[in-house]
XYZ file of C-alpha atoms in Angstrom:
109
model
C -7.026 -2.786 -5.544
C -10.801 -2.491 -5.305
C -12.116 -3.192 -1.828
C -8.636 -4.033 -0.640
C -7.934 -0.302 -0.753
C -10.035 0.021 2.367
C -6.807 0.011 4.240
C -5.468 3.494 4.736
C -1.837 4.434 5.062
C -0.671 7.937 5.883
C 2.923 9.062 5.779
C 4.395 10.528 8.961
C 7.962 11.466 8.026
C 9.834 8.192 7.454
C 7.124 5.866 8.703
C 3.467 5.105 8.221
C 0.742 3.812 10.451
C -1.642 1.698 8.398
C -5.068 1.115 9.893
C -7.147 -1.779 8.609
C -10.742 -0.622 8.345
C -13.318 -3.080 9.584
C -15.784 -2.702 6.717
C -17.017 0.541 5.204
C -20.574 0.122 6.445
C -19.587 -0.567 10.029
C -20.604 2.266 12.361
C -18.268 1.417 15.251
C -14.933 3.212 15.689
C -11.650 1.843 14.375
C -10.059 -0.939 16.362
C -6.589 0.476 17.040
C -5.483 -2.861 18.495
C -5.435 -4.119 14.905
C -3.303 -1.290 13.532
C -0.187 -2.253 11.617
C 2.927 -0.114 11.371
C 4.364 0.194 7.856
C 7.483 2.102 6.837
C 6.953 4.487 3.903
C 10.545 4.205 2.686
C 10.389 0.405 2.754
C 7.101 0.443 0.836
C 8.534 2.819 -1.789
C 11.598 0.640 -2.285
C 9.732 -2.481 -3.333
C 7.831 -3.544 -0.229
C 4.205 -2.962 -1.174
C 3.350 -6.527 -2.200
C 4.966 -7.985 0.915
C 3.085 -5.528 3.126
C -0.202 -6.236 1.328
C 0.283 -9.983 1.684
C 0.967 -9.561 5.399
C -2.418 -7.799 5.715
C -4.359 -10.408 3.715
C -5.149 -12.762 6.613
C -7.026 -9.937 8.355
C -8.526 -8.505 5.154
C -9.994 -11.895 4.269
C -12.372 -11.513 7.224
C -13.916 -8.402 5.660
C -13.253 -8.481 1.907
C -14.634 -11.335 -0.142
C -12.400 -10.909 -3.190
C -8.902 -9.668 -2.547
C -6.986 -8.065 -5.389
C -4.030 -9.778 -6.979
C -0.978 -7.558 -6.635
C 2.048 -7.670 -8.907
C 5.188 -5.595 -8.460
C 7.168 -4.364 -11.438
C 10.686 -3.330 -10.487
C 13.397 -2.335 -12.938
C 16.562 -1.243 -11.161
C 18.262 -0.327 -14.452
C 15.791 2.480 -15.242
C 15.016 2.796 -12.139
C 11.258 2.262 -12.021
C 8.904 0.660 -9.522
C 5.181 0.164 -9.970
C 2.446 -2.010 -8.570
C -0.275 -3.600 -10.656
C -3.535 -4.247 -8.815
C -6.314 -5.626 -10.932
C -6.078 -3.720 -14.203
C -4.601 -0.519 -12.719
C -0.906 0.301 -12.496
C 0.333 2.535 -9.672
C 3.744 4.023 -10.464
C 5.708 4.623 -7.270
C 8.911 5.926 -8.778
C 10.217 6.470 -12.280
C 12.682 8.855 -13.940
C 9.860 11.086 -15.207
C 8.212 11.505 -11.764
C 9.133 14.157 -9.214
C 10.847 12.577 -6.227
C 11.732 15.741 -4.345
C 10.856 15.729 -0.660
C 10.146 11.989 -0.640
C 7.319 12.034 -3.180
C 7.777 8.314 -3.869
C 7.181 7.625 -0.165
C 3.876 9.479 -0.400
C 2.861 7.614 -3.565
C 3.730 4.291 -1.889
C 1.463 5.008 1.069
C -1.502 6.244 -0.936
């Protein structure tokens, strides 16, 4: 996702608090008034693109070129991945460990 990955999401059990960073070079502290709550389970179950698009209006103030994000969901396999630029991020798939909510962690990273 290039510069768009300047948003950070950390998993805290079933939910995530995503903080939008106000530019990497900015020396001032984070503006917590602009924090956005995201749910790790919802992200892992096909909600990454929707969450990213909801952050775009704010990101556009700080990132000149936002990444195009495409979700690839196959419920028959099941498999869910996100394509950002030329990189694919696999969130869940039959060959990935999903013990202890690993897909939730992958969705928030």
